[in-house]
Structure formats: structure tokens, C-alpha cells
């Protein structure tokens, strides 16, 4: 299995391979990258496992969205899998991840900026947010709440938000205010525990009223 690590900040020096290095090894898509990482036991990439990518894709398509935005889109794993949605965009803060996402998915649209600074005149039928860190200090908790608020701000009135979160956010009393924030104005459709071997990730599905 591909090791799951926290996404690195764009301000930190990255030890990931560049797109030129990947190309020289014949790695031209995410499937080949994952295979390479497994064989070489590389730990410097974050790749959302295929089973979670497929799960989120299936949930998303149930509601037949006409458009979709993925906040913290990483290497574009989810957007690449959502082939039935033509109008979609990924927002990724990490500049190296952004470059690799464009390399692996040249036909898809990505923006290299902080999701909190993204402005849209329209709303989205589907908003997917992937928690990029596991820092639960005061600053990390405030930032997570800001990301979730931003996700809901971009959601159309009857749209669907899908949150990929660490288990602490779902189960710990420390995050009861965040859960109350989500369920206070939105209908909780489902909570799915994913079969992770290292970090317990949950998928929360909420719908606009």
C-alpha cells in the first residue's frame, strides 16, 4: 500500500521528484507513480488510495452534479476519477503538487492558491474537501474550521459536500463545535469509515437543505 503522509506546505522544501525526473523514469500517470512508490518504498508523496478515490467518486455521482470543486486537490486523483463531470476545478496550495497535478492531468483545470483565497461568482453542486494535515493544535483547529466554512460557502443550496477527515474530527469531543457547525445548517447524509491501515479516515457527506 502507498504510505499516507501529511501534505507538505508549499513554503517547505519538497523532496518529491519533479515532473522532469518522473518523465525520465517513464512515470506519466498516477497509476505508474503509485506502482513505482510501492516498489521503491518511497514515502515523500501523498496519494489518496484508490479505494477511497473510488468511494468518494461513487458518492459524488449519486447526486448527479453538473459541476464540482476539489479543495486541496493534491495530485488530482479525485478530479481525474470524476470523468462524468465535465465542469470541475481543483484548488491546491502546494506548488509542487500543483505542477504534478497538471503533469498527470493536462486536460483538467487546477489553480495554485490557498483554498481560503479562492473566489467564485457561482456555486458548486459538489464540493470535495480533503483534510491536508493532522495538526490539532489551536491554530490547526481554527484553520480546519476555516476550510470547512469555505467549502460550505462554495456549495449550492441543494448541493453535496464531501469531507475526507481524520477520525479525531469525527469522534473526538474536542471537535464537537466543528461537527455542530456542519450539521447545524446542513443535512448529514452519511458517515463512512474508510478501510485505512495507518490513519483512520472518514468520509462525511452533507447536503444543502
Tab-separated table of C-alpha atoms in Angstrom, residues 20-173:
chain	number	residue	atom	x	y	z
A	20	UNK	CA	11.144	16.067	-15.277
A	21	UNK	CA	12.503	13.304	-13.016
A	22	UNK	CA	9.221	11.412	-13.227
A	23	UNK	CA	9.166	11.715	-17.006
A	24	UNK	CA	12.732	10.402	-17.251
A	25	UNK	CA	11.559	7.268	-15.406
A	26	UNK	CA	8.580	6.839	-17.715
A	27	UNK	CA	6.088	7.752	-14.986
A	28	UNK	CA	3.392	9.592	-16.906
A	29	UNK	CA	0.256	8.884	-14.858
A	30	UNK	CA	-0.844	8.346	-11.271
A	31	UNK	CA	-1.133	4.574	-11.643
A	32	UNK	CA	2.512	4.292	-12.697
A	33	UNK	CA	3.549	6.621	-9.879
A	34	UNK	CA	1.754	4.524	-7.273
A	35	UNK	CA	3.357	1.358	-8.643
A	36	UNK	CA	6.794	2.978	-8.550
A	37	UNK	CA	6.302	4.142	-4.964
A	38	UNK	CA	5.230	0.680	-3.859
A	39	UNK	CA	8.229	-0.995	-5.428
A	40	UNK	CA	10.726	1.577	-4.172
A	41	UNK	CA	9.142	2.223	-0.759
A	42	UNK	CA	9.105	5.968	-1.325
A	43	UNK	CA	7.438	7.996	1.444
A	44	UNK	CA	7.676	11.518	0.060
A	45	UNK	CA	4.388	11.526	-1.841
A	46	UNK	CA	0.831	11.705	-0.621
A	47	UNK	CA	-1.524	9.688	-2.821
A	48	UNK	CA	-5.118	9.125	-1.863
A	49	UNK	CA	-5.639	5.338	-2.036
A	50	UNK	CA	-7.675	4.112	-4.980
A	51	UNK	CA	-10.368	2.559	-2.795
A	52	UNK	CA	-11.071	5.931	-1.163
A	53	UNK	CA	-10.911	7.720	-4.509
A	54	UNK	CA	-13.479	5.277	-5.911
A	55	UNK	CA	-15.680	5.585	-2.812
A	56	UNK	CA	-15.775	9.392	-2.981
A	57	UNK	CA	-16.405	9.236	-6.729
A	58	UNK	CA	-19.362	6.878	-6.298
A	59	UNK	CA	-20.872	9.055	-3.563
A	60	UNK	CA	-20.400	12.202	-5.600
A	61	UNK	CA	-22.039	10.790	-8.727
A	62	UNK	CA	-25.119	9.582	-6.837
A	63	UNK	CA	-26.336	13.176	-6.729
A	64	UNK	CA	-25.572	13.862	-10.434
A	65	UNK	CA	-23.729	17.160	-10.000
A	66	UNK	CA	-23.245	19.408	-13.010
A	67	UNK	CA	-20.060	20.902	-11.586
A	68	UNK	CA	-17.511	20.157	-8.880
A	69	UNK	CA	-14.690	21.808	-6.976
A	70	UNK	CA	-11.993	19.914	-5.063
A	71	UNK	CA	-10.278	21.919	-2.311
A	72	UNK	CA	-6.797	20.593	-1.522
A	73	UNK	CA	-6.827	18.628	-4.762
A	74	UNK	CA	-3.317	17.198	-4.207
A	75	UNK	CA	-2.170	15.365	-7.379
A	76	UNK	CA	-5.624	15.443	-8.968
A	77	UNK	CA	-6.570	11.884	-8.001
A	78	UNK	CA	-10.246	12.684	-7.384
A	79	UNK	CA	-10.825	15.017	-10.316
A	80	UNK	CA	-9.185	12.541	-12.689
A	81	UNK	CA	-11.579	9.867	-11.442
A	82	UNK	CA	-14.685	12.058	-11.876
A	83	UNK	CA	-14.765	11.596	-15.633
A	84	UNK	CA	-18.555	12.010	-15.831
A	85	UNK	CA	-18.335	15.601	-14.560
A	86	UNK	CA	-17.040	17.963	-17.234
A	87	UNK	CA	-17.143	21.250	-15.299
A	88	UNK	CA	-14.640	20.790	-12.459
A	89	UNK	CA	-11.671	22.506	-10.891
A	90	UNK	CA	-9.027	21.665	-8.298
A	91	UNK	CA	-7.517	24.142	-5.830
A	92	UNK	CA	-4.098	23.222	-4.445
A	93	UNK	CA	-1.815	25.339	-2.231
A	94	UNK	CA	1.319	23.193	-2.589
A	95	UNK	CA	3.105	24.403	-5.726
A	96	UNK	CA	4.879	21.086	-6.356
A	97	UNK	CA	1.609	19.151	-6.080
A	98	UNK	CA	0.006	21.655	-8.438
A	99	UNK	CA	2.730	21.152	-11.057
A	100	UNK	CA	2.457	17.370	-10.794
A	101	UNK	CA	-1.341	17.502	-10.994
A	102	UNK	CA	-1.044	19.434	-14.255
A	103	UNK	CA	1.594	16.985	-15.495
A	104	UNK	CA	-0.534	13.923	-14.775
A	105	UNK	CA	-3.820	15.559	-15.827
A	106	UNK	CA	-3.065	18.142	-18.539
A	107	UNK	CA	-6.698	18.397	-19.641
A	108	UNK	CA	-8.003	19.261	-16.164
A	109	UNK	CA	-8.186	22.689	-14.539
A	110	UNK	CA	-6.185	23.439	-11.393
A	111	UNK	CA	-5.336	26.651	-9.565
A	112	UNK	CA	-2.257	27.028	-7.359
A	113	UNK	CA	-3.538	29.038	-4.407
A	114	UNK	CA	-4.822	28.788	-0.864
A	115	UNK	CA	-8.410	27.469	-0.993
A	116	UNK	CA	-9.384	30.159	1.521
A	117	UNK	CA	-8.498	32.844	-1.022
A	118	UNK	CA	-10.458	31.280	-3.881
A	119	UNK	CA	-13.362	33.444	-5.059
A	120	UNK	CA	-16.161	32.224	-7.305
A	121	UNK	CA	-19.177	34.083	-8.667
A	122	UNK	CA	-21.073	30.801	-8.895
A	123	UNK	CA	-21.689	27.916	-6.501
A	124	UNK	CA	-20.932	24.240	-6.987
A	125	UNK	CA	-23.232	21.225	-6.936
A	126	UNK	CA	-20.413	19.179	-5.410
A	127	UNK	CA	-17.660	20.410	-3.090
A	128	UNK	CA	-14.976	17.928	-2.040
A	129	UNK	CA	-12.540	18.839	0.720
A	130	UNK	CA	-9.628	16.676	1.794
A	131	UNK	CA	-8.019	17.485	5.150
A	132	UNK	CA	-4.350	18.067	4.320
A	133	UNK	CA	-2.813	17.843	7.770
A	134	UNK	CA	-3.086	16.156	11.127
A	135	UNK	CA	-2.089	19.055	13.370
A	136	UNK	CA	-4.742	19.535	16.029
A	137	UNK	CA	-3.288	22.428	17.974
A	138	UNK	CA	-5.329	25.620	18.302
A	139	UNK	CA	-4.024	27.020	15.023
A	140	UNK	CA	-4.676	23.774	13.156
A	141	UNK	CA	-8.209	23.517	14.512
A	142	UNK	CA	-9.013	27.111	13.529
A	143	UNK	CA	-7.610	26.503	10.061
A	144	UNK	CA	-9.658	23.331	9.635
A	145	UNK	CA	-12.812	25.187	10.642
A	146	UNK	CA	-11.983	27.898	8.094
A	147	UNK	CA	-11.546	25.301	5.355
A	148	UNK	CA	-14.864	23.650	6.190
A	149	UNK	CA	-16.604	27.021	6.257
A	150	UNK	CA	-15.108	27.851	2.869
A	151	UNK	CA	-16.325	24.523	1.464
A	152	UNK	CA	-19.877	25.197	2.622
A	153	UNK	CA	-19.694	28.777	1.351
A	154	UNK	CA	-18.986	27.451	-2.168
A	155	UNK	CA	-21.801	24.888	-2.025
A	156	UNK	CA	-25.003	25.459	-3.983
A	157	UNK	CA	-28.243	25.495	-1.888
A	158	UNK	CA	-29.110	21.896	-2.739
A	159	UNK	CA	-25.583	20.700	-3.366
A	160	UNK	CA	-23.487	17.979	-1.725
A	161	UNK	CA	-20.315	18.485	0.292
A	162	UNK	CA	-17.966	15.558	0.817
A	163	UNK	CA	-15.348	15.886	3.551
A	164	UNK	CA	-12.409	13.483	3.899
A	165	UNK	CA	-11.347	13.902	7.528
A	166	UNK	CA	-9.169	12.274	10.161
A	167	UNK	CA	-11.055	10.258	12.769
A	168	UNK	CA	-10.385	12.790	15.529
A	169	UNK	CA	-12.586	15.360	13.824
A	170	UNK	CA	-15.440	12.865	13.616
A	171	UNK	CA	-15.217	11.237	17.029
A	172	UNK	CA	-13.372	13.465	19.497
A	173	UNK	CA	-15.238	15.750	21.892
